[in-house]
CSV table of C-alpha atoms and ligand atoms in Angstrom, one decimal:
chain,number,residue,atom,x,y,z
A,8,GLN,CA,-0.4,18.1,-39.8
A,9,GLU,CA,3.0,19.4,-37.9
A,10,GLU,CA,1.3,22.3,-36.3
A,11,ILE,CA,-1.4,20.2,-34.9
A,12,TYR,CA,0.8,17.8,-33.5
A,13,LYS,CA,3.5,20.4,-32.1
A,14,ARG,CA,0.8,22.2,-30.5
A,15,CYS,CA,-1.7,19.7,-29.2
A,16,VAL,CA,0.0,16.2,-28.7
A,17,GLU,CA,3.8,16.7,-28.3
A,18,PRO,CA,3.0,17.9,-24.6
A,19,LEU,CA,1.0,14.7,-23.9
A,20,VAL,CA,3.8,12.5,-25.2
A,21,HIS,CA,6.2,13.9,-22.8
A,22,THR,CA,3.6,13.7,-19.7
A,23,LEU,CA,3.3,9.9,-20.9
A,24,PHE,CA,7.1,9.4,-19.9
A,25,ASP,CA,5.8,10.7,-16.4
A,26,GLY,CA,3.4,8.1,-16.0
A,27,TYR,CA,0.3,9.7,-17.1
A,28,ASN,CA,-2.5,8.1,-19.5
A,29,ALA,CA,-3.5,10.1,-22.5
A,30,THR,CA,-6.0,9.8,-24.9
A,31,VAL,CA,-6.3,11.9,-28.3
A,32,PHE,CA,-9.5,11.5,-30.2
A,33,ALA,CA,-10.7,12.7,-33.4
A,34,TYR,CA,-14.5,13.9,-33.7
A,35,GLY,CA,-16.4,15.0,-36.5
A,36,GLN,CA,-18.9,14.3,-39.5
A,37,THR,CA,-17.8,11.8,-42.2
A,38,GLY,CA,-15.1,13.0,-44.6
A,39,SER,CA,-14.1,15.9,-42.4
A,40,GLY,CA,-10.3,14.5,-42.0
A,41,LYS,CA,-10.3,12.4,-38.7
A,42,THR,CA,-8.4,9.4,-40.0
A,43,TYR,CA,-6.0,11.8,-41.8
A,44,THR,CA,-5.7,13.9,-38.9
A,45,ILE,CA,-4.8,10.8,-36.4
A,46,GLY,CA,-2.7,9.1,-38.9
A,47,GLY,CA,-4.4,5.6,-38.9
A,48,GLY,CA,-4.9,5.5,-42.3
A,49,ASP,CA,-2.5,4.1,-45.2
A,50,ILE,CA,0.6,5.6,-44.3
A,51,THR,CA,2.6,4.2,-47.3
A,52,ALA,CA,0.5,6.5,-49.6
A,53,LEU,CA,1.6,9.5,-47.8
A,54,THR,CA,4.6,11.6,-47.6
A,55,GLU,CA,6.4,12.3,-44.1
A,56,GLU,CA,4.7,16.0,-44.2
A,57,GLU,CA,1.3,14.4,-44.2
A,58,TYR,CA,1.7,12.0,-41.7
A,59,GLY,CA,-0.8,12.3,-38.9
A,60,ILE,CA,-0.3,12.2,-35.0
A,61,ILE,CA,0.3,8.6,-34.5
A,62,PRO,CA,3.5,8.2,-36.4
A,63,ARG,CA,4.6,11.6,-35.4
A,64,ALA,CA,4.1,10.6,-31.8
A,65,LEU,CA,5.7,7.2,-32.2
A,66,THR,CA,8.8,8.9,-33.8
A,67,ASP,CA,9.1,11.1,-30.8
A,68,MET,CA,8.6,8.2,-28.2
A,69,PHE,CA,11.2,6.3,-29.6
A,70,ARG,CA,13.6,9.5,-29.9
A,71,ILE,CA,13.0,10.5,-26.0
A,72,MET,CA,13.7,6.5,-25.2
A,73,GLN,CA,16.8,6.5,-26.9
A,74,GLU,CA,18.0,9.7,-25.4
A,75,THR,CA,17.1,8.6,-21.9
A,76,LYS,CA,20.0,6.4,-21.3
A,77,SER,CA,19.5,6.0,-17.6
A,78,LYS,CA,16.3,4.3,-17.7
A,79,GLN,CA,14.9,0.9,-19.1
A,80,PHE,CA,11.6,1.1,-21.4
A,81,THR,CA,9.4,-1.6,-22.8
A,82,VAL,CA,6.9,-0.7,-25.5
A,83,ASN,CA,3.5,-2.6,-26.0
A,84,VAL,CA,1.1,-1.8,-28.6
A,85,SER,CA,-2.6,-3.0,-29.2
A,86,TYR,CA,-5.1,-2.1,-32.0
A,87,ILE,CA,-8.8,-2.8,-31.9
A,88,GLU,CA,-11.9,-1.6,-33.7
A,89,ILE,CA,-15.5,-1.5,-32.6
A,90,TYR,CA,-17.3,-2.4,-35.8
A,91,MET,CA,-21.2,-2.7,-35.5
A,92,GLU,CA,-20.8,-2.5,-31.7
A,93,GLU,CA,-18.5,-5.5,-31.8
A,94,LEU,CA,-14.9,-5.6,-30.6
A,95,ARG,CA,-12.2,-6.7,-33.1
A,96,ASP,CA,-8.7,-7.4,-32.4
A,97,LEU,CA,-6.7,-5.7,-35.4
A,98,LEU,CA,-3.6,-7.4,-34.6
A,99,ALA,CA,-5.0,-10.9,-34.2
A,100,LEU,CA,-7.7,-11.0,-36.9
A,101,ASP,CA,-8.6,-14.7,-36.3
A,102,ALA,CA,-9.3,-14.0,-32.5
A,103,PRO,CA,-13.1,-14.3,-32.4
A,104,SER,CA,-14.7,-10.9,-31.1
A,105,ARG,CA,-16.6,-12.6,-28.2
A,106,ASP,CA,-13.1,-13.1,-26.5
A,107,LEU,CA,-12.7,-9.3,-26.4
A,108,HIS,CA,-14.3,-7.6,-23.1
A,109,VAL,CA,-14.3,-4.2,-22.1
A,110,ARG,CA,-13.6,-4.2,-18.2
A,111,GLU,CA,-12.5,-2.1,-15.1
A,112,ASP,CA,-9.6,-2.8,-13.1
A,113,SER,CA,-9.2,-2.4,-9.3
A,114,LYS,CA,-8.2,1.1,-9.8
A,115,GLY,CA,-11.2,1.9,-12.1
A,116,ASN,CA,-9.1,2.0,-15.4
A,117,THR,CA,-10.8,0.7,-18.6
A,118,VAL,CA,-9.0,-2.1,-19.8
A,119,ILE,CA,-9.8,-4.5,-22.9
A,120,VAL,CA,-9.6,-7.9,-21.8
A,121,GLY,CA,-8.3,-10.3,-24.5
A,122,ALA,CA,-6.7,-8.0,-26.6
A,123,ARG,CA,-3.6,-8.8,-28.1
A,124,GLU,CA,-0.5,-6.7,-26.6
A,125,ILE,CA,2.6,-7.0,-28.6
A,126,GLU,CA,6.0,-6.1,-27.3
A,127,CYS,CA,8.1,-3.9,-29.9
A,128,GLU,CA,11.8,-3.4,-29.8
A,129,SER,CA,11.9,-0.6,-32.4
A,130,LEU,CA,9.7,2.0,-34.3
A,131,ASP,CA,9.8,0.0,-37.5
A,132,GLU,CA,8.3,-3.0,-35.6
A,133,VAL,CA,5.5,-0.5,-34.1
A,134,MET,CA,4.9,1.1,-37.6
A,135,SER,CA,4.3,-2.1,-39.2
A,136,TYR,CA,1.9,-3.4,-36.8
A,137,LEU,CA,0.0,0.2,-37.2
A,138,GLU,CA,0.1,-0.4,-41.0
A,139,SER,CA,-1.1,-3.9,-41.0
A,140,GLY,CA,-3.9,-3.0,-38.4
A,141,SER,CA,-5.0,-0.1,-40.3
A,142,ALA,CA,-5.2,-2.2,-43.5
A,143,ALA,CA,-7.3,-4.5,-41.7
A,144,ARG,CA,-9.8,-2.2,-40.4
A,145,HIS,CA,-13.4,-1.8,-41.6
A,146,THR,CA,-13.5,0.9,-44.3
A,147,GLY,CA,-15.9,1.4,-47.2
A,148,SER,CA,-16.8,3.8,-50.1
A,149,THR,CA,-19.5,6.2,-49.4
A,150,GLN,CA,-20.6,9.4,-51.4
A,151,MET,CA,-19.1,11.4,-48.8
A,152,ASN,CA,-15.7,9.5,-48.4
A,153,GLU,CA,-14.2,7.3,-50.8
A,154,GLN,CA,-12.1,5.8,-47.7
A,155,SER,CA,-14.8,6.1,-45.0
A,156,SER,CA,-13.9,4.4,-41.5
A,157,ARG,CA,-16.9,2.2,-40.8
A,158,SER,CA,-15.7,1.5,-37.2
A,159,HIS,CA,-14.1,3.2,-34.3
A,160,SER,CA,-10.6,2.4,-33.9
A,161,ILE,CA,-8.3,2.5,-30.7
A,162,PHE,CA,-4.5,2.1,-31.2
A,163,THR,CA,-2.8,2.0,-27.8
A,164,VAL,CA,0.8,2.3,-26.9
A,165,VAL,CA,1.8,1.6,-23.3
A,166,ILE,CA,5.3,2.7,-22.3
A,167,GLY,CA,6.6,0.9,-19.2
A,168,LYS,CA,9.6,2.8,-17.6
A,169,CYS,CA,11.9,1.7,-15.1
A,170,SER,CA,14.0,4.3,-13.3
A,171,LEU,CA,16.9,2.9,-11.3
A,172,GLN,CA,17.7,5.3,-8.5
A,173,LEU,CA,20.3,5.3,-5.9
A,174,ASN,CA,18.8,5.9,-2.5
A,175,ASN,CA,20.3,7.8,0.4
A,176,THR,CA,20.9,5.4,3.4
A,177,ARG,CA,20.8,6.7,6.8
A,178,LYS,CA,24.5,7.2,7.5
A,179,GLY,CA,24.5,9.4,4.2
A,180,LYS,CA,25.6,6.8,1.8
A,181,LYS,CA,24.1,6.2,-1.5
A,182,SER,CA,23.7,2.2,-1.7
A,183,ILE,CA,20.2,0.9,-2.4
A,184,LEU,CA,19.1,0.7,-5.9
A,185,GLU,CA,15.4,1.0,-6.3
A,186,CYS,CA,13.3,0.5,-9.6
A,187,LYS,CA,10.4,2.7,-9.9
A,188,LYS,CA,8.1,1.4,-12.5
A,189,LYS,CA,5.5,3.5,-14.0
A,190,ASN,CA,3.4,2.7,-17.0
A,191,GLY,CA,1.8,5.6,-19.5
A,192,LYS,CA,-0.8,4.5,-21.8
A,193,PHE,CA,-1.4,6.5,-24.8
A,194,HIS,CA,-4.8,5.9,-26.8
A,195,PHE,CA,-5.3,7.2,-30.4
A,196,VAL,CA,-8.7,7.1,-31.1
A,197,ASP,CA,-10.1,7.3,-34.7
A,198,LEU,CA,-13.9,7.5,-34.4
A,199,ALA,CA,-16.3,6.9,-37.5
A,200,GLY,CA,-18.0,10.2,-38.5
A,201,SER,CA,-21.6,11.0,-38.0
A,202,GLU,CA,-23.6,10.6,-41.4
A,203,ARG,CA,-26.6,11.7,-42.8
A,204,ALA,CA,-28.1,9.0,-44.8
A,205,HIS,CA,-29.2,11.2,-47.6
A,206,LYS,CA,-25.9,12.7,-47.8
A,207,THR,CA,-24.0,9.6,-48.0
A,208,GLY,CA,-26.6,7.5,-50.0
A,209,ASN,CA,-26.0,4.5,-47.9
A,210,ILE,CA,-27.9,1.6,-48.3
A,211,GLY,CA,-27.6,-2.3,-47.2
A,212,ASP,CA,-24.7,-3.0,-45.2
A,213,ARG,CA,-23.3,0.7,-45.3
A,214,PHE,CA,-26.7,1.7,-43.9
A,215,LYS,CA,-26.6,-0.6,-41.0
A,216,GLU,CA,-23.1,0.4,-40.3
A,217,SER,CA,-24.3,3.9,-40.6
A,218,ILE,CA,-27.1,3.2,-37.8
A,219,TYR,CA,-24.4,1.8,-35.4
A,220,ILE,CA,-22.0,4.4,-36.0
A,221,ASN,CA,-24.5,7.2,-35.4
A,222,SER,CA,-25.8,5.4,-32.2
A,223,GLY,CA,-22.3,5.1,-30.9
A,224,LEU,CA,-21.7,8.8,-31.5
A,225,LEU,CA,-24.9,9.5,-30.1
A,226,SER,CA,-24.1,7.8,-26.7
A,227,LEU,CA,-20.5,9.9,-26.9
A,228,GLY,CA,-22.4,13.0,-27.4
A,229,ASN,CA,-24.7,12.0,-24.3
A,230,VAL,CA,-21.5,11.3,-22.1
A,231,ILE,CA,-19.9,14.7,-23.1
A,232,SER,CA,-23.0,16.6,-22.6
A,233,ALA,CA,-23.6,15.0,-19.0
A,234,LEU,CA,-19.8,15.8,-18.3
A,235,GLY,CA,-19.7,19.1,-20.1
A,236,ASP,CA,-22.8,20.8,-18.9
A,237,VAL,CA,-21.6,23.1,-16.1
A,238,LYS,CA,-25.4,24.0,-15.3
A,239,LYS,CA,-26.9,20.3,-14.6
A,240,LYS,CA,-24.2,18.6,-12.7
A,241,ALA,CA,-25.4,15.2,-13.7
A,242,ILE,CA,-24.9,12.5,-11.4
A,243,HIS,CA,-25.4,9.8,-13.9
A,244,ILE,CA,-23.1,9.5,-16.8
A,245,PRO,CA,-24.5,7.1,-19.3
A,246,TYR,CA,-20.8,5.5,-20.2
A,247,ARG,CA,-22.5,2.1,-20.4
A,248,GLU,CA,-24.9,3.0,-23.5
A,249,SER,CA,-22.2,1.9,-26.1
A,250,LYS,CA,-18.7,0.1,-26.5
A,251,ILE,CA,-17.0,3.2,-27.5
A,252,THR,CA,-18.1,5.1,-24.5
A,253,ARG,CA,-17.2,2.4,-22.1
A,254,LEU,CA,-13.8,2.4,-23.8
A,255,LEU,CA,-13.3,6.2,-23.4
A,256,LYS,CA,-14.6,6.1,-19.5
A,257,ASP,CA,-11.2,7.3,-18.0
A,258,SER,CA,-10.3,9.4,-20.9
A,259,LEU,CA,-13.5,11.4,-20.4
A,260,GLY,CA,-13.8,12.7,-17.0
A,261,GLY,CA,-11.4,10.2,-15.8
A,262,ASN,CA,-7.7,10.1,-14.7
A,263,ALA,CA,-6.4,10.6,-18.5
A,264,GLN,CA,-5.2,13.7,-20.3
A,265,THR,CA,-7.4,13.8,-23.0
A,266,LEU,CA,-7.6,15.8,-26.2
A,267,MET,CA,-10.3,16.0,-28.3
A,268,ILE,CA,-9.9,17.2,-31.9
A,269,CYS,CA,-12.7,18.6,-33.6
A,270,CYS,CA,-12.7,17.9,-37.5
A,271,ILE,CA,-15.0,20.2,-39.5
A,272,SER,CA,-15.5,20.3,-43.3
A,273,PRO,CA,-14.7,23.8,-45.0
A,274,ALA,CA,-17.8,23.3,-47.2
A,275,ALA,CA,-21.0,25.4,-46.6
A,276,SER,CA,-23.3,22.5,-47.4
A,277,ASN,CA,-21.8,20.9,-44.3
A,278,PHE,CA,-22.7,24.0,-42.0
A,279,ASP,CA,-25.3,22.2,-39.9
A,280,GLU,CA,-22.9,19.2,-39.0
A,281,SER,CA,-20.0,21.7,-38.5
A,282,LEU,CA,-22.1,23.7,-36.2
A,283,ASN,CA,-23.1,20.7,-34.3
A,284,SER,CA,-19.8,19.2,-34.1
A,285,LEU,CA,-18.5,22.4,-32.5
A,286,LYS,CA,-21.3,22.7,-30.1
A,287,TYR,CA,-20.2,19.3,-28.8
A,288,ALA,CA,-16.5,20.4,-28.6
A,289,ASN,CA,-17.3,23.5,-26.8
A,290,ARG,CA,-19.3,21.3,-24.2
A,291,ALA,CA,-16.3,19.0,-24.1
A,292,LYS,CA,-14.1,21.8,-23.1
A,293,ASN,CA,-15.9,21.9,-19.8
A,294,ILE,CA,-15.2,18.2,-18.9
A,295,LYS,CA,-12.6,18.2,-15.9
A,296,ASN,CA,-10.3,15.2,-16.0
A,297,LYS,CA,-8.3,14.3,-13.1
A,298,PRO,CA,-4.9,13.1,-14.4
A,299,ILE,CA,-2.9,10.7,-12.0
A,300,ILE,CA,0.5,9.0,-12.5
A,301,ASN,CA,0.2,5.1,-12.8
A,302,ARG,CA,2.6,3.0,-10.9
A,303,ASP,CA,2.6,-0.8,-10.7
A,304,ILE,CA,1.7,-2.3,-7.7
A,305,GLN,CA,5.5,-3.2,-6.8
A,306,SER,CA,6.4,0.1,-7.0
A,307,ILE,CA,3.3,1.2,-5.1
A,308,ARG,CA,4.3,-1.3,-2.2
A,309,PHE,CA,7.7,0.0,-2.1
A,310,GLU,CA,6.9,3.4,-1.7
A,311,GLU,CA,4.7,2.3,1.2
A,312,MET,CA,7.3,0.5,2.8
A,313,GLN,CA,9.5,3.5,2.3
A,314,THR,CA,6.9,5.6,4.1
A,315,GLU,CA,6.6,3.2,6.6
A,316,ILE,CA,10.4,3.0,7.5
A,317,LYS,CA,10.4,6.6,7.5
A,318,ALA,CA,7.7,6.6,9.9
A,319,LEU,CA,9.6,4.3,12.1
A,320,ARG,CA,12.8,6.1,11.8
A,321,GLU,CA,11.1,9.2,13.1
A,322,GLU,CA,9.4,7.3,16.0
A,323,LEU,CA,13.0,6.0,17.0
A,324,ALA,CA,14.2,9.5,17.1
A,325,ARG,CA,11.3,10.6,19.2
A,326,GLN,CA,11.6,7.7,21.7
A,327,LYS,CA,15.5,8.6,22.0
A,328,THR,CA,14.6,12.2,22.9
A,329,THR,CA,11.9,10.9,25.5
A,330,MET,CA,14.7,8.8,27.0
A,331,SER,CA,16.9,11.8,27.5
A,332,ILE,CA,14.1,13.5,29.4
A,333,TYR,CA,12.7,10.4,31.6
A,334,PRO,CA,15.8,9.2,33.3
A,335,ASP,CA,14.2,5.7,34.2
A,336,MET,CA,14.7,4.8,30.7
A,337,GLU,CA,17.5,3.0,28.7
A,338,GLY,CA,20.2,5.0,27.0
A,339,VAL,CA,20.8,7.5,30.0
A,340,PRO,CA,24.2,8.3,30.8
A,341,GLU,CA,25.7,6.3,33.8
A,342,THR,CA,26.8,9.6,35.4
A,343,ARG,CA,23.2,10.8,35.5
A,344,ILE,CA,22.1,7.4,37.0
A,345,LYS,CA,24.8,7.8,39.7
A,346,GLU,CA,23.6,11.3,40.5
A,347,LEU,CA,20.1,10.2,40.9
A,348,GLU,CA,21.1,7.4,43.2
A,349,ASP,CA,23.2,9.8,45.6
A,350,LYS,CA,20.0,12.0,45.5
A,351,VAL,CA,17.8,9.3,46.5
A,352,VAL,CA,20.4,8.2,49.4
A,353,ARG,CA,20.5,11.9,50.6
A,354,LEU,CA,16.7,12.4,50.6
A,355,GLN,CA,16.3,8.9,52.6
A,356,THR,CA,18.6,10.2,55.1
A,357,GLU,CA,16.9,13.6,55.3
A,358,CYS,CA,13.6,11.6,55.6
A,359,SER,CA,14.7,9.5,58.5
A,360,HIS,CA,16.2,12.5,60.2
A,361,TYR,CA,12.9,14.3,60.3
A,362,ARG,CA,11.2,11.1,61.4
A,363,MET,CA,13.3,11.0,64.3
A,364,VAL,CA,12.7,14.6,65.4
A,365,ALA,CA,9.1,14.2,64.7
A,366,GLU,CA,8.9,11.1,67.1
A,367,GLU,CA,10.9,13.0,69.7
A,368,ALA,CA,8.4,15.8,69.3
A,369,TYR,CA,5.5,13.2,69.4
A,370,LYS,CA,6.6,11.9,72.7
A,371,HIS,CA,6.8,15.3,74.4
A,372,ILE,CA,3.5,16.5,72.9
A,373,THR,CA,1.7,13.7,74.3
A,374,ASP,CA,3.3,14.2,77.5
A,375,ILE,CA,1.9,17.7,77.4
A,376,GLN,CA,-1.5,16.7,76.2
A,377,GLY,CA,-1.8,14.5,79.4
A,378,LYS,CA,-1.1,17.3,81.7
A,379,ASP,CA,-4.0,19.4,80.9
A,380,MET,CA,-2.0,22.6,80.2
A,381,LEU,CA,-3.4,23.7,76.9
A,382,SER,CA,-6.7,25.6,75.9
A,383,ARG,CA,-9.5,23.8,74.0
A,384,SER,CA,-8.5,25.4,70.5
A,385,GLN,CA,-4.7,24.6,71.3
A,386,GLU,CA,-5.7,20.9,72.0
A,387,LEU,CA,-7.7,20.5,69.0
A,388,ARG,CA,-4.9,21.8,66.8
A,389,LEU,CA,-2.4,19.3,68.5
A,390,LYS,CA,-4.9,16.5,67.8
A,391,ASP,CA,-4.9,17.6,64.2
A,392,TRP,CA,-1.1,17.6,64.0
A,393,LEU,CA,-0.9,14.2,66.0
A,394,GLU,CA,-3.2,12.9,63.5
A,395,LEU,CA,-1.4,14.1,60.6
A,396,LEU,CA,1.8,12.9,61.8
A,397,GLU,CA,0.2,9.3,62.3
A,398,GLU,CA,-0.7,9.3,58.8
A,399,ILE,CA,2.6,10.5,57.5
A,400,LYS,CA,4.3,7.8,59.7
A,401,ASN,CA,2.0,5.1,57.9
A,402,GLN,CA,2.9,6.5,54.4
A,403,VAL,CA,6.8,6.7,54.9
A,404,PRO,CA,8.4,3.2,54.8
A,405,ILE,CA,9.4,1.8,58.3
A,406,THR,CA,12.7,0.9,57.2
A,407,LEU,CA,13.6,4.7,57.1
A,408,SER,CA,13.3,4.8,61.0
A,409,ARG,CA,16.4,4.9,63.0
A,410,ASP,CA,16.0,1.6,64.8
A,411,ALA,CA,15.5,0.1,61.3
A,412,LEU,CA,18.3,1.8,59.9
A,413,GLN,CA,20.5,1.0,63.0
A,414,ASN,CA,19.5,-2.7,62.7
A,415,GLU,CA,20.2,-2.7,59.2
A,416,THR,CA,23.6,-1.6,59.7
A,417,ILE,CA,24.0,-4.1,62.8
A,418,LYS,CA,22.8,-6.6,60.4
A,419,ASN,CA,25.4,-5.8,57.5
A,420,LEU,CA,28.3,-5.7,60.0
A,421,GLN,CA,27.2,-9.0,61.6
A,422,GLN,CA,27.1,-10.5,58.1
A,423,GLU,CA,30.5,-9.0,57.4
A,424,LEU,CA,32.0,-10.2,60.5
A,425,GLN,CA,30.6,-13.7,59.8
A,426,GLU,CA,32.3,-13.7,56.5
A,427,CYS,CA,35.7,-12.6,57.9
A,428,LYS,CA,35.4,-15.4,60.5
A,429,SER,CA,34.8,-18.0,58.0
A,430,HIS,CA,37.8,-16.4,56.0
A,431,LEU,CA,39.9,-16.7,59.1
A,432,GLU,CA,38.8,-20.3,59.9
A,433,SER,CA,39.5,-21.3,56.4
A,434,ASP,CA,42.9,-19.5,56.6
A,435,GLU,CA,43.5,-21.2,60.1
A,436,THR,CA,42.8,-24.5,58.7
A,437,ILE,CA,45.5,-23.8,56.1
A,438,PHE,CA,48.0,-22.6,58.3
A,439,ALA,CA,47.4,-25.9,60.5
A,440,ASP,CA,47.9,-28.0,57.2
A,441,LYS,CA,51.0,-26.0,56.2
A,442,LYS,CA,52.6,-26.2,59.8
A,443,ARG,CA,52.1,-29.8,59.6
A,444,GLU,CA,53.8,-29.9,56.4
A,445,VAL,CA,56.7,-27.9,57.7
A,446,ASP,CA,57.2,-30.2,60.8
A,447,HIS,CA,57.4,-33.0,58.4
A,448,LEU,CA,59.6,-31.4,56.3
A,449,ASN,CA,61.7,-30.5,59.4
A,450,GLU,CA,61.8,-34.1,60.4
A,451,THR,CA,62.8,-35.5,57.1
A,452,ILE,CA,65.7,-32.9,57.0
A,453,LYS,CA,66.7,-34.1,60.7
A,454,THR,CA,66.8,-37.7,59.5
A,455,MET,CA,68.5,-36.8,56.2
A,456,GLU,CA,71.1,-34.9,58.5
A,457,THR,CA,71.8,-37.7,60.5
A,458,THR,CA,72.3,-40.2,57.8
A,459,SER,CA,74.3,-37.8,56.1
A,460,SER,CA,76.5,-37.3,59.1
A,461,GLN,CA,76.9,-41.0,59.3
A,462,PHE,CA,77.8,-41.4,55.8
A,463,GLU,CA,80.5,-38.8,56.4
A,464,TRP,CA,81.9,-40.6,59.5
A,465,GLN,CA,82.0,-43.7,57.6
A,466,LEU,CA,83.5,-42.0,54.6
A,467,GLN,CA,86.4,-40.4,57.0
A,468,ASP,CA,87.0,-43.7,58.4
A,469,MET,CA,87.2,-45.4,55.1
A,470,THR,CA,89.9,-42.6,54.1
A,471,LEU,CA,91.9,-43.2,57.0
A,472,ARG,CA,92.1,-47.0,56.3
A,473,CYS,CA,93.0,-46.5,52.9
A,474,ARG,CA,95.9,-44.1,53.7
A,475,GLN,CA,97.1,-46.7,56.4
A,476,GLN,CA,97.1,-49.4,53.9
A,477,GLU,CA,98.9,-47.5,51.5
B,14,ATP,N1,-6.2,18.6,-44.0
B,14,ATP,C1,-6.3,17.7,-44.8
B,14,ATP,N2,-5.6,18.0,-46.0
B,14,ATP,C2,-5.6,17.5,-47.1
B,14,ATP,N3,-6.5,16.4,-47.4
B,14,ATP,C3,-7.3,15.8,-46.1
B,14,ATP,C4,-7.1,16.6,-45.1
B,14,ATP,N4,-8.1,16.1,-44.3
B,14,ATP,C5,-8.7,15.2,-45.0
B,14,ATP,N5,-8.4,15.1,-46.2
B,14,ATP,C6,-8.9,13.9,-47.2
B,14,ATP,O1,-10.2,14.1,-46.9
B,14,ATP,C7,-10.2,12.5,-47.2
B,14,ATP,C8,-11.3,12.2,-46.1
B,14,ATP,O2,-10.7,12.4,-44.9
B,14,ATP,P1,-10.8,11.1,-43.9
B,14,ATP,O3,-10.8,9.9,-44.4
B,14,ATP,O4,-9.5,11.3,-42.8
B,14,ATP,O5,-12.0,11.8,-43.1
B,14,ATP,P2,-12.8,10.7,-42.0
B,14,ATP,O6,-13.2,12.0,-41.0
B,14,ATP,O7,-12.1,9.9,-41.2
B,14,ATP,O8,-14.1,10.3,-42.4
B,14,ATP,P3,-14.7,9.0,-42.1
B,14,ATP,O9,-15.4,9.5,-40.7
B,14,ATP,O10,-15.8,8.7,-43.0
B,14,ATP,O11,-13.9,8.1,-41.7
B,14,ATP,C9,-9.1,11.6,-47.5
B,14,ATP,O12,-8.9,11.4,-48.7
B,14,ATP,C10,-8.2,12.8,-46.7
B,14,ATP,O13,-6.9,12.5,-47.4
B,15,MG,MG1,-12.0,7.9,-41.0
């Protein structure tokens, strides 16, 4: 048991924590050891060494979760069986089977709608659900197996992992906390075994069960054949033929990592069945799955937004570079603008000079033209030149002509003069006001001086009188 687990299953348990789905299923004739290998039987009757895959995988899962302190985990379990083509919830036995449905979600993953999913805190809790579910499973005694599984069972563990990550901000600081959520789903499938009626000796209900078991396994065989036949690339895969194939759809040729364990009997009397099982297993080897990491919608949106932000940042950086190339855009240093303005003025002046020179030449040439001094070809060339000049004159703005420039200067000077005049006028008014004020003050001073001298005289007079009286 340990070797099988270590070699085949342990690696899948590790990938589960990276967000991949995994499936392990056991295939083979009745009594060949499927339930024993998967570990979905009566665990209480076994020693730890005899433990099958499920208890070992669960132990590892909880050990990994305990060791990974930086992350938060959730564990959910469900356990269902397909008995006589009907779904049954082994963790909610009262739930009517009509409430359980196999559906495909938007991403094409197979989901069992209505199955009870129980959130578990500890290994003991999960083990107790495994035990109670396994005990509730349909089993029966046949001539081939005392405790023969009469149903296909699927024990599912969903591990939700939330990793908190420090994100790098633009300034190189680590600040944003993000929660990347990944769910990994592990299906442990214990199929019922193929049966030959004459070997099992089944009659009545056991026989009816055999028919359903064999037809389900036949569909599974067809799916494996269609997927695994390298010669015929089958377009149609008959997943819908039975419940078990519908349930295992994403495990067979889908996006899960799948391990098929082929159980065979060592007895020579079972040679035919063993060979048959091995042929299917050989075909199944050709099935190519495409495992993908699961993420919840929020995580996907978060990552989409991050990509968008990254793209926007890149666009911004690109625009900044463009701005430094094209000077008419924002963000150009002022010195560069000044430099370009000076250049424009210089070019305008140059242009107006050329225009003046050309106009002078134009006058002289039209004079010459009228005096019949030129040959026919010279006349024609001159005509061309005059036309060209006329054309250029029309293209170059009139404001660049000498007169226009002079007029502009005169206009500017006149405006300046006008402004100075108005300043002067207001200054004159102020001066006049101040002068009036000063005159008025002088008048007041004079009056006060007169009054003061009068008081002085009076005082002197009074002083004299006082002395005389003494
Ligand atoms: N490797 C093994 N070592 C010891 N005992 C085993 C081994 N494999 C199977 N057995 C025993 O063989 C019996 C039949 O095994 P099991 O019930 O697992 O078969 P099965 O393939 O599930 O059959 P079915 O299809 O009828 O359910 C059980 O008693 C089991 O303990
Ligand atoms: Mg079994």
